[in-house]
Every structure is written in C-alpha cells, then in structure tokens.
Amino acid sequence: MTSVFLVTGGSRGIGAATALLAGSGGASVCVNYVANQKAAEAVVSQIEDAGGKAIAVQGDMAVEADIVRVFEACEAALGPVTVLVNNAGVVDTEGRLEEFSAERIARIINLNVTGALICAREAVRRMSTKNAGRGGAIVNISSMAAPLGGPATYVDYAASKGAIDTLTVGLSREVAMEGIRVNGVRPGIIDTEIHASGGNPNRARDLAHTVPMGRAGTAEEVAEAVLWLASDAASYVTGTTINVSGGR
Ligand code: NAP
C-alpha cells in the first residue's frame, strides 16, 4: 500500500525536506503551504521529476475550515492520508514575555497548538480503525525549546511546543489500540528560514557554538527522524519524541 503523507508547511524548511524524503521513498505527498505557492510547487516538481506523486494545497493551518479542506483535497487526489506530519509552525521576534502582545501570543498558539490539535483530530477521524480507517502515523514537530523553555527569547513559542509534547503522549495512548502511532521530533537549531521570520537570519550560525556538536543541523537531518518514526520500522514506537539537536 502506498503511503500518503500530508505535510503541513511542506513548502520550505523541515517540511520541504520531509516531503522530498517521503517522495523519494515512494510515498505520495500532499505539500501544504500558506503563502509561498512557488516554493510548494518546486517541492512537488522535484518529487514528480523523481517519478513520485505529489500535490500542493494552500491552506492556513490555524484555520479549522482550511485544515478540513486540505485533508479533503489530499484524500481526493492521492487517497486516504496514512501519515500526518504536523509541521507548520511559527516563531516571532526574540524578547521577554513582558514585552509580548496578546496578538503575538495568540498567533503562535493558534497555529502551533490549536492548529496542530485540529490537524491531529482530522487525522484520527480518518485513520482510526474504530472509524473504519486503516490506521496510520502522526509525527508532531516539537522543538528543543520545549524542555529548554526559551528564556529571554520566546517563552510563548517554547510553551507552544511543550503543548505539542503533551499532545504526543496523550494522543498516542488514546489511539494506541486503533492502529495509529503518534510520535514527535524535537529539532534543535536547524538552518532554515524560520530564523529570518524571528528577526535574525543568522541565528543558526550565531548559536552554532552553543551546540555540543558545534554546528547547526540541517532540515534533511530532521527529516530522517520523521521518516523513521512514520515508517513500519518504528512499528512498536509510540508516544515518543526524539531529539534531533546535536546534543543540545
Ligand atoms: P520555515 O523554514 O519558516 O518554514 C515554515 C513552513 O510552514 C513553510 O512551509 C510555511 O509555508 C509554513 N507555514 C507557516 N505558517 C503556516 C500556516 N499558518 N499554515 C500552513 N503553513 C504554514 O520553518 P522550519 O524551520 O522548517 O520549521 C518547521 C517546524 O519545525 C516548525 O514547527 C518549527 O517550530 C519547528 N522547529 C524548527 C526549528 C529550527 O531551528 N528551524 C527548531 C525547532 C523546531 P509558506 O512557505 O507558504 O510560508
């Protein structure tokens, strides 16, 4: 049976690397994006050029109606989703909590937490053997910010990823008997464009010296862990979150 991956935020960074690795392994891939259609289409083209099947579907993963629509579009084009990679996430500028507006905090929580919960809900509704689904896997993209807390950087973002770690544990136990495994990956400092959106494009390089391995990681290194957790090779693994952080 061909795996069908839905990668939220699959147009750039860790999501794009995950989509490409899944596609190169023979999976069909739905590449979700919110704004950057060109980037999403480039990921789709790379998968197609390598002989795979993929589609790009726009949708804001902080909006329930968009999430449902993306699942439906994915299913209509590629078949039932067998792997959800709950990856779309945002940071904001660095600072102290006392400086953060309610709007900023809400933007982070709405996408990183509420959106991820609704995406997982839609996956369970479709995958659960209890609902006549065929089972599947969910991989939640957390962050090392969750255990480290992001002090004087972005505790709101770190807290959102703490919620993701709890989602992984709780949901994995809730659906363990229904053919669904739920795991997570905690990337450390990974060289992607997310740091530019947080106001410091050089953040990954600037902080490389704080990593025991002395360097930032790549999106591809994170994707390897995601693909393993999603695969049958991890058939007895659920409720676990793997650190991909160079020892940080
Ligand atoms: P990135 O390079 O900034 O890419 C973000 C992706 O998410 C893009 O594909 C973007 O789509 C999409 N996206 C943003 N808002 C969205 C929304 N509302 N709905 C749907 N898609 C949306 O980020 P990244 O570094 O790859 O991060 C991916 C995940 O890893 C995030 O959850 C992040 O918190 C986590 N993480 C990253 C690091 C790191 O150091 N990079 C470390 C720990 C955890 P468009 O292209 O359309 O804008």
mmCIF file of C-alpha atoms in Angstrom, residues 1 54 88 94 120 151-152 185 196 247:
data_model
loop_
_atom_site.group_PDB
_atom_site.id
_atom_site.type_symbol
_atom_site.label_atom_id
_atom_site.label_comp_id
_atom_site.label_asym_id
_atom_site.label_seq_id
_atom_site.Cartn_x
_atom_site.Cartn_y
_atom_site.Cartn_z
ATOM 1 C CA MET A 1 0.000 0.000 0.000
ATOM 2 C CA ALA A 54 2.604 14.952 -5.129
ATOM 3 C CA ALA A 88 3.595 24.088 10.250
ATOM 4 C CA GLU A 94 13.079 37.486 20.389
ATOM 5 C CA ALA A 120 -4.340 15.564 14.578
ATOM 6 C CA PRO A 151 14.046 32.278 28.326
ATOM 7 C CA ALA A 152 14.508 35.868 27.073
ATOM 8 C CA VAL A 185 10.658 15.120 16.827
ATOM 9 C CA ALA A 196 14.682 35.230 9.481
ATOM 10 C CA GLY A 247 23.353 17.092 21.780
#
